[in-house]
Short mmCIF file of C-alpha atoms and ligand atoms in Angstrom, two decimals:
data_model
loop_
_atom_site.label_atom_id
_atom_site.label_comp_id
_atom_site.label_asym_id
_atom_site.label_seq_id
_atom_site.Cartn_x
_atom_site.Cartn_y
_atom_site.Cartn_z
CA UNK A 1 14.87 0.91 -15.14
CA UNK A 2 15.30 -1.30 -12.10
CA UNK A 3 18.56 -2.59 -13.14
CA UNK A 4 17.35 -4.64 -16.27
CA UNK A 5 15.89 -7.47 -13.82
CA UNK A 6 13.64 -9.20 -14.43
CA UNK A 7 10.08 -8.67 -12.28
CA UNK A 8 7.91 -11.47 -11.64
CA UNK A 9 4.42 -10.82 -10.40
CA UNK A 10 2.77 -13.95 -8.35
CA UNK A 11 -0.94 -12.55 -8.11
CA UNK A 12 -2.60 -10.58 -10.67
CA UNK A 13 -5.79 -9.13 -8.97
CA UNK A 14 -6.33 -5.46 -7.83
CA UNK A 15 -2.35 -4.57 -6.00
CA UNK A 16 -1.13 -6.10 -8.82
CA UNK A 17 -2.30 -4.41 -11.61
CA UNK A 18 -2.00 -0.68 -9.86
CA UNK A 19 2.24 -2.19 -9.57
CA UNK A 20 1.75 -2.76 -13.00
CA UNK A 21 0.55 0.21 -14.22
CA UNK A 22 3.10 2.74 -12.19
CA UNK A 23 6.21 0.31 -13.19
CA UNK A 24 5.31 0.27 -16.87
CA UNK A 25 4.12 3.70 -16.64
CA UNK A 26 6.83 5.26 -15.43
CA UNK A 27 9.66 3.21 -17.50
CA UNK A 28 10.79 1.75 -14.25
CA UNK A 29 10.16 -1.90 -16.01
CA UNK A 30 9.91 -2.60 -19.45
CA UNK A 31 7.01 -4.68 -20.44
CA UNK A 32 9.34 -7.70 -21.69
CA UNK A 33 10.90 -7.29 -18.02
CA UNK A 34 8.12 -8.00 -16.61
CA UNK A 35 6.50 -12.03 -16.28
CA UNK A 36 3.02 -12.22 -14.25
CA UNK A 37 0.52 -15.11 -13.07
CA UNK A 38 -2.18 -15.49 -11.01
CA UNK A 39 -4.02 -19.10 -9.74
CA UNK A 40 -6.73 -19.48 -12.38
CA UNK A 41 -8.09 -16.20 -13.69
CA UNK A 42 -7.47 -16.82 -17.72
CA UNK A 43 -9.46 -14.09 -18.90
CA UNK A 44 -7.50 -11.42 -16.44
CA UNK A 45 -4.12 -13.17 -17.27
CA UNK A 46 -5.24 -12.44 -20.93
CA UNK A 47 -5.95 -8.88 -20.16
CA UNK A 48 -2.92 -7.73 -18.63
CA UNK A 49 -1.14 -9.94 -21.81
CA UNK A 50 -3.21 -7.45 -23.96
CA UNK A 51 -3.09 -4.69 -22.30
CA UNK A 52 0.79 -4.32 -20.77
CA UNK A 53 2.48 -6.62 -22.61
CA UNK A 54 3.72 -8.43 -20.42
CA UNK A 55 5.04 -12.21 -20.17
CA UNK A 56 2.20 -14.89 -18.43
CA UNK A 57 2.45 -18.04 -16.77
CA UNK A 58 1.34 -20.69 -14.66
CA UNK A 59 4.90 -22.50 -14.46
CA UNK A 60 6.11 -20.72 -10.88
CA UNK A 61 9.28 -23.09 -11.84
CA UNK A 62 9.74 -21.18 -15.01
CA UNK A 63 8.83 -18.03 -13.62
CA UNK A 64 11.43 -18.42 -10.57
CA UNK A 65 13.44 -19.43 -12.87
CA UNK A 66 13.40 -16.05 -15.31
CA UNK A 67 12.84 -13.77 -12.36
CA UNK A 68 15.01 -11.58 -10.43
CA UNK A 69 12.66 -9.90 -8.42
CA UNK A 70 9.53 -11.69 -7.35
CA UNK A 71 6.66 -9.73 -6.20
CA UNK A 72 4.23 -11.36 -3.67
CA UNK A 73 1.07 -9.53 -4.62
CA UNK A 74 -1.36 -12.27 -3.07
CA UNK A 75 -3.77 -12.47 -0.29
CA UNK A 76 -2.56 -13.18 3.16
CA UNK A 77 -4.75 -16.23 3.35
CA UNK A 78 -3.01 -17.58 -0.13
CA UNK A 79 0.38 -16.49 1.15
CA UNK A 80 1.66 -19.77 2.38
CA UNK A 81 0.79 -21.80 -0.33
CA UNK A 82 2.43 -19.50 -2.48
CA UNK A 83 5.56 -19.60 -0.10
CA UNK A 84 5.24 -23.58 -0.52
CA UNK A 85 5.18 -23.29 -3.89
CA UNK A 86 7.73 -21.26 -4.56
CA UNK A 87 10.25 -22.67 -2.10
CA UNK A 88 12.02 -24.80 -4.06
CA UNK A 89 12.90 -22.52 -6.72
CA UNK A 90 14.28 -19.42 -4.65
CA UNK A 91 17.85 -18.33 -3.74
CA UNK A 92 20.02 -15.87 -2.68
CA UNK A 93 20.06 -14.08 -6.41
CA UNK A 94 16.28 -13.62 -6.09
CA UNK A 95 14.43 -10.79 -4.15
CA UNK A 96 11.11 -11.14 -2.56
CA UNK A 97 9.33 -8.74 -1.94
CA UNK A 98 5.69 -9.14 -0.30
CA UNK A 99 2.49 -6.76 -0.47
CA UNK A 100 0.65 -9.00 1.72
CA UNK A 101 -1.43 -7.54 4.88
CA UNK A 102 -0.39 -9.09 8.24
CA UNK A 103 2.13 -11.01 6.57
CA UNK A 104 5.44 -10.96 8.68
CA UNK A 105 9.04 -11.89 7.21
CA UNK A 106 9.24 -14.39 9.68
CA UNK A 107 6.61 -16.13 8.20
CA UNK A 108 8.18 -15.42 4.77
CA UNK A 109 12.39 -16.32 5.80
CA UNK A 110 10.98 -19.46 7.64
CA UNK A 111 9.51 -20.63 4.39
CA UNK A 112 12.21 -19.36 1.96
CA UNK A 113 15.55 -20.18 3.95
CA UNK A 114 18.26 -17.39 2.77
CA UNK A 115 16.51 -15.71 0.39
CA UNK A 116 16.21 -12.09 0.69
CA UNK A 117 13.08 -10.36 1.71
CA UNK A 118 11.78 -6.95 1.57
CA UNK A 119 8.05 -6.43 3.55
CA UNK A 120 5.97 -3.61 2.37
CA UNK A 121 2.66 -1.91 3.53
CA UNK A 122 1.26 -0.04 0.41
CA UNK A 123 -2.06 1.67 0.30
CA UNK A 124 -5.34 1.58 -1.68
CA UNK A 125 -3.71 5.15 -3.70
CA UNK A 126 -1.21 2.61 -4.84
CA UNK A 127 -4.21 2.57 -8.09
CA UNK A 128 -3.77 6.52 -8.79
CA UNK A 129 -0.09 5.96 -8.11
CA UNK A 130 -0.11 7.85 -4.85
CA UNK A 131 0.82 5.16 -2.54
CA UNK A 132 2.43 6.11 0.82
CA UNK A 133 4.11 2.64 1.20
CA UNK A 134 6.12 1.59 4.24
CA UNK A 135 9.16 -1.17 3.88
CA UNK A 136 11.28 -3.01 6.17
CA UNK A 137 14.27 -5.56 5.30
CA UNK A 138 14.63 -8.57 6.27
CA UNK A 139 17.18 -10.52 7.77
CA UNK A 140 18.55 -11.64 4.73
CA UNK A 141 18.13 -8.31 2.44
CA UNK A 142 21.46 -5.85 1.96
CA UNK A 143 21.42 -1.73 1.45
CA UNK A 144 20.79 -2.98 -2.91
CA UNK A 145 17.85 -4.87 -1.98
CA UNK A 146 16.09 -2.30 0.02
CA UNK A 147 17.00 0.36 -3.42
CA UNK A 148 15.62 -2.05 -5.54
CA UNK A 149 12.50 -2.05 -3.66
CA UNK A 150 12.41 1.62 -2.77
CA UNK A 151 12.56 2.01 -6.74
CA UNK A 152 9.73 -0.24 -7.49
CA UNK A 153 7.49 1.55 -4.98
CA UNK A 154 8.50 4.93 -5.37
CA UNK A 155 7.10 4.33 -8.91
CA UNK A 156 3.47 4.13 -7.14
CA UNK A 157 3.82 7.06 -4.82
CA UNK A 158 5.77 7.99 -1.54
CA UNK A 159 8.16 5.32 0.05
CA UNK A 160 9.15 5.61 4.10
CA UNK A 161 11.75 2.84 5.16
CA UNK A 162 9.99 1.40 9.30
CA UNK A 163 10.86 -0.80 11.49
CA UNK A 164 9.04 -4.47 11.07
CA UNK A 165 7.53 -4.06 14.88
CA UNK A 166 5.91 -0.58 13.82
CA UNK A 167 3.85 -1.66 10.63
CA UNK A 168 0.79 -2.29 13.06
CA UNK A 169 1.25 1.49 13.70
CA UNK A 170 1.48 1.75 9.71
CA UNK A 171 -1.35 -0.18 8.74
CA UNK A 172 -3.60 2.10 11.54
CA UNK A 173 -2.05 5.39 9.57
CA UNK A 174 -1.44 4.81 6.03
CA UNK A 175 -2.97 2.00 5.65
CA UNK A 176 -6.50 2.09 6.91
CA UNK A 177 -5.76 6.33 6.51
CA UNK A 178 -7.70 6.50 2.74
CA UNK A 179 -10.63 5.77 4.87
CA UNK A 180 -10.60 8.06 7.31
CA UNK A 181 -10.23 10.99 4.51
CA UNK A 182 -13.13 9.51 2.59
CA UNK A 183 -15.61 10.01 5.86
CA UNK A 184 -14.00 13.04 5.84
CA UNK A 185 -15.08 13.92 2.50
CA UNK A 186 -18.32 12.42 2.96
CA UNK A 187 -19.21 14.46 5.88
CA UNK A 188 -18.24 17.81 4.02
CA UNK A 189 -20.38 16.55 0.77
CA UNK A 190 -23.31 16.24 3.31
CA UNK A 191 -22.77 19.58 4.74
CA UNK A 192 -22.62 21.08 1.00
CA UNK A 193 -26.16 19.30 0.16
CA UNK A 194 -27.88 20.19 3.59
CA UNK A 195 -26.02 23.84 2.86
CA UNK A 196 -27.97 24.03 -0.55
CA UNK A 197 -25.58 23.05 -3.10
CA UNK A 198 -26.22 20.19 -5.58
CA UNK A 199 -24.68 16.83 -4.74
CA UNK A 200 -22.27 16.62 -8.07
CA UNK A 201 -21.12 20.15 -7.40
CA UNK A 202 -20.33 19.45 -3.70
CA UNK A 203 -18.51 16.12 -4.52
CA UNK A 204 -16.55 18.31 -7.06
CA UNK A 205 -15.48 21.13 -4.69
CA UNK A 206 -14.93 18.61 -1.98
CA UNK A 207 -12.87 16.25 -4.44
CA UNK A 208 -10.65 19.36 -5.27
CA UNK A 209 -10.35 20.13 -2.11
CA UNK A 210 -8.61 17.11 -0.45
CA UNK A 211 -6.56 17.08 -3.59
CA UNK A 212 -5.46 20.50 -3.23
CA UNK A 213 -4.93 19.92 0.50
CA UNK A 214 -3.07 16.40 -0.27
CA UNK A 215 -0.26 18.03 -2.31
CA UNK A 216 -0.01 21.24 -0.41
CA UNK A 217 1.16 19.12 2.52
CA UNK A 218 3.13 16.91 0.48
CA UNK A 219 4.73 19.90 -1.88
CA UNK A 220 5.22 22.57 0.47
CA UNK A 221 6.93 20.23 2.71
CA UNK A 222 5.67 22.51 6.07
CA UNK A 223 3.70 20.67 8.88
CA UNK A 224 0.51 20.57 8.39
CA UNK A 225 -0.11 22.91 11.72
CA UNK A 226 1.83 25.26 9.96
CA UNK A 227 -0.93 25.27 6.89
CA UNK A 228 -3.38 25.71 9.17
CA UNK A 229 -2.31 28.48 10.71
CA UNK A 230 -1.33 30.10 7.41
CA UNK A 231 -5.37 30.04 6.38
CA UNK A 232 -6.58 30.53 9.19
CA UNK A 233 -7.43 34.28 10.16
CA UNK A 234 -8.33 35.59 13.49
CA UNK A 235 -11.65 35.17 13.57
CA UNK A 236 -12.44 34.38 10.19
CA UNK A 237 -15.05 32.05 9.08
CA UNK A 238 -12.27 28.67 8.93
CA UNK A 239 -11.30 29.43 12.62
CA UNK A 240 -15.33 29.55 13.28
CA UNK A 241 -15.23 25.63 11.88
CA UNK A 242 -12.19 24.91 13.28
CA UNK A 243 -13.45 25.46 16.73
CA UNK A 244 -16.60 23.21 16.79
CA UNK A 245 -14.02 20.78 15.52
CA UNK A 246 -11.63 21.31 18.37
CA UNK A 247 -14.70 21.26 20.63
CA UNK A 248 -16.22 18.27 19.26
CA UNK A 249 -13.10 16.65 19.76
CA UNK A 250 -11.65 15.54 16.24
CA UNK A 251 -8.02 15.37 16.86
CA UNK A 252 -8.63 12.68 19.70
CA UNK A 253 -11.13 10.76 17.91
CA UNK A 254 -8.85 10.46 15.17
CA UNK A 255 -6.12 9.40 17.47
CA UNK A 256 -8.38 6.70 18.86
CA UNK A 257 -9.15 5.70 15.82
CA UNK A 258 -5.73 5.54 14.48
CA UNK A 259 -4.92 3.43 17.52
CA UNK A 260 -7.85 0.66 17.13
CA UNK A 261 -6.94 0.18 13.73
CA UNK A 262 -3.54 -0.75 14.76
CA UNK A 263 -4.91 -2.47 17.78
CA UNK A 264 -6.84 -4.54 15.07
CA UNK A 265 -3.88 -5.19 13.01
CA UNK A 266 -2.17 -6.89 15.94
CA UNK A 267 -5.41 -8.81 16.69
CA UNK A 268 -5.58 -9.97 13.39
CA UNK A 269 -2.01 -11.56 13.61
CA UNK A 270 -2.94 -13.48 17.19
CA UNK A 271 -1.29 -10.59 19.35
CA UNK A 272 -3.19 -10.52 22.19
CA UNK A 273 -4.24 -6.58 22.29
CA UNK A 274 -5.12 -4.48 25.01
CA UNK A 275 -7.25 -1.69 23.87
CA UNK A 276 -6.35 1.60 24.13
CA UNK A 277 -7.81 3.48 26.28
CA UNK A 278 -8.68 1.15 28.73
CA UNK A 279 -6.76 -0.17 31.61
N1 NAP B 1 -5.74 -3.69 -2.73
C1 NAP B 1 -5.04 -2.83 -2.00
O1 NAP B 1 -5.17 -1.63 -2.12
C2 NAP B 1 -3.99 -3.32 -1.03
C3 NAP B 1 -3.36 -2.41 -0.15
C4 NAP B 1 -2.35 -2.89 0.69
C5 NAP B 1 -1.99 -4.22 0.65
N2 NAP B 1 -2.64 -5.07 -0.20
C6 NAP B 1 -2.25 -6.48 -0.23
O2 NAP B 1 -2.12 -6.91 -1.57
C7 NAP B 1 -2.39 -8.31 -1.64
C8 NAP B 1 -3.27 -8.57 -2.86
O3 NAP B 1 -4.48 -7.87 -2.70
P1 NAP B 1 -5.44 -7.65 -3.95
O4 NAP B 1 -6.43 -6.63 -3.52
O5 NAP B 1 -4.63 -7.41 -5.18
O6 NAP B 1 -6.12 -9.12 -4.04
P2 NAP B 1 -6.92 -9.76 -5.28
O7 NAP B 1 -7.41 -8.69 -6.20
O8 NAP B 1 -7.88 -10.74 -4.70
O9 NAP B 1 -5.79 -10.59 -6.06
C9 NAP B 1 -5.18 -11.73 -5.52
C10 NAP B 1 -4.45 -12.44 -6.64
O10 NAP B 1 -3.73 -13.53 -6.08
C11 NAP B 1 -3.84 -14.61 -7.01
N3 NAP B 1 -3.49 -15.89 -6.38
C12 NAP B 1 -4.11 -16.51 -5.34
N4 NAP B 1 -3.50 -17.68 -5.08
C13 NAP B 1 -2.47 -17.78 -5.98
C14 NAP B 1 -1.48 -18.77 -6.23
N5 NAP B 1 -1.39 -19.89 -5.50
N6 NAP B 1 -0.60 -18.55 -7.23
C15 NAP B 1 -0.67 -17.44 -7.99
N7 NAP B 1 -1.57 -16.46 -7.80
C16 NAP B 1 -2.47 -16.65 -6.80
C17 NAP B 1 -5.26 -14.52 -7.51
O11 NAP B 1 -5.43 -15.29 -8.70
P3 NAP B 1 -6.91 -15.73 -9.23
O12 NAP B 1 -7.66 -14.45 -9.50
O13 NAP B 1 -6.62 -16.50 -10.46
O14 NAP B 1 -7.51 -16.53 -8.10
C18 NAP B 1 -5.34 -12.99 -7.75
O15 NAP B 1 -4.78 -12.67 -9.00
C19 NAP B 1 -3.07 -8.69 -0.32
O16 NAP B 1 -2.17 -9.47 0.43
C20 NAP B 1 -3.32 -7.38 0.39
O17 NAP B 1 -3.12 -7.49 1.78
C21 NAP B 1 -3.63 -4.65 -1.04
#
């Protein structure tokens, strides 16, 4: 249980509900713990009433005023207002913690003066509760607040404590990273139908296959060169793919890619960006 405070939700789209379902799923909040709202969705506010149990509002006073912990779960665009909103209602007793893209806690301490903050960087996996979610304290947060964070993550998936300046890095890796393993998967699907095998059935291997991958690397705790090597047999039919790979290039595409998408992140904030790989 995170502490017997009380959570408070301020969004209740898509991040939302996958928080919801891996804090009430796991125990780690108790449905009467928990208090939610969104801006005007009724029939979704009704829904996660329904189906979680949990409190609803649309009084942020109230809500401020019952919460201990108040999750940001809105989009960046929205995230001001909600900071206005909320202003006058926070203290040092609550902690803020924000799910918002591109977000940064200066933007969030300017607008909430003392109040501790918590920024994280969760993924799309956050749904299947198999985040890998990045967090950084604020100026304001203490060694508890960062635990009480860590706790409500971990209950999605895989928590890494980084450095505010490296979340552009974050947001190119874990971030945008789902994507990159679903044209992964897509490619190998493609190969399976062009090789003869019906598209359900290649999905399915393919599926099982990045899954199996997935918590190899994350179970067996060895580097993922390591792996490799370990299925890999001298001239063996996976070292006759992993060549054209190596000679096509993948690990520097990916690195390129990886880059961009952090390039873009910093973009996206007004950074001006210089793009790798060129002068
Ligand atoms: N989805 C992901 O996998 C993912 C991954 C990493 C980070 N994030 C971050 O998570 C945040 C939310 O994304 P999402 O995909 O959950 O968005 P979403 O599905 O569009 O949900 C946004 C929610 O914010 C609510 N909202 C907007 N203005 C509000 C206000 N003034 N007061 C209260 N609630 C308000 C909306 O309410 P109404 O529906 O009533 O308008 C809606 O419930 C974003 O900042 C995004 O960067 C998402």
């Amino acid at each position: 249980m995170a502490g017997n405070r009380v959570v408070a939700l301020i969004g209740a789209g898509n991040m939302a509900e996958a928080l919801l379902r891996g804090l009430l799923g796991t125990g780690t909040v108790a449905p009467d713990w928990c208090v939610v709202t969104n801006k005007s969705n009724d029939e979704r506010l009704g829904r996660l009433a329904r189906e979680w149990g949990v409190r609803t509002t649309r009084d942020k006073a109230q809500l401020m005023r019952d919460a201990d912990v108040v999750i940001l779960a809105v989009k960046p665009a929205d995230m001001r207002g909600v900071l206005r909103e909320i202003a006058p209602h926070a203290s040092d007793r609550h902690l803020v913690v924000s799910v918002a893209a591109g977000i940064s806690l200066d933007v969030i301490e300017q607008a909430l003066d003392g109040v501790p903050a918590i920024r994280t960087m969760p993924n799309t996996s956050t749904a299947v509760s198999a985040s890998a979610t990045a967090l950084c304290a604020g100026r304001w947060a203490e060694a508890p607040h960062l635990a009480i964070a860590s706790q409500l993550f971990e209950a999605v998936g895989r928590v890494v404590v980084v450095p505010e300046p490296l979340f552009d890095a974050v947001t190119g890796l874990s971030g945008s990273g789902p994507a990159y393993v679903y044209l992964l998967a897509e490619a190998m699907v493609e190969a399976g139908v062009r090789a003869g095998l019906d598209r359900d059935v290649a999905r399915d291997l393919v599926s099982q296959t990045v899954l199996g991958a997935g918590k190899m690397l994350s179970e067996s705790g060895q580097h993922p060169m390591a792996l490799r090597h370990r299925v890999t047999s001298p001239n063996g039919t996976t070292m006759a793919g992993l060549r054209v790979l190596e000679e096509r290039g993948f690990a520097e595409a990916v690195h390129e890619a990886i880059d961009r998408a952090a390039a873009r992140s910093r973009e996206l904030r007004g950074e001006p960006v210089r793009v790798p790989g060129t002068p």
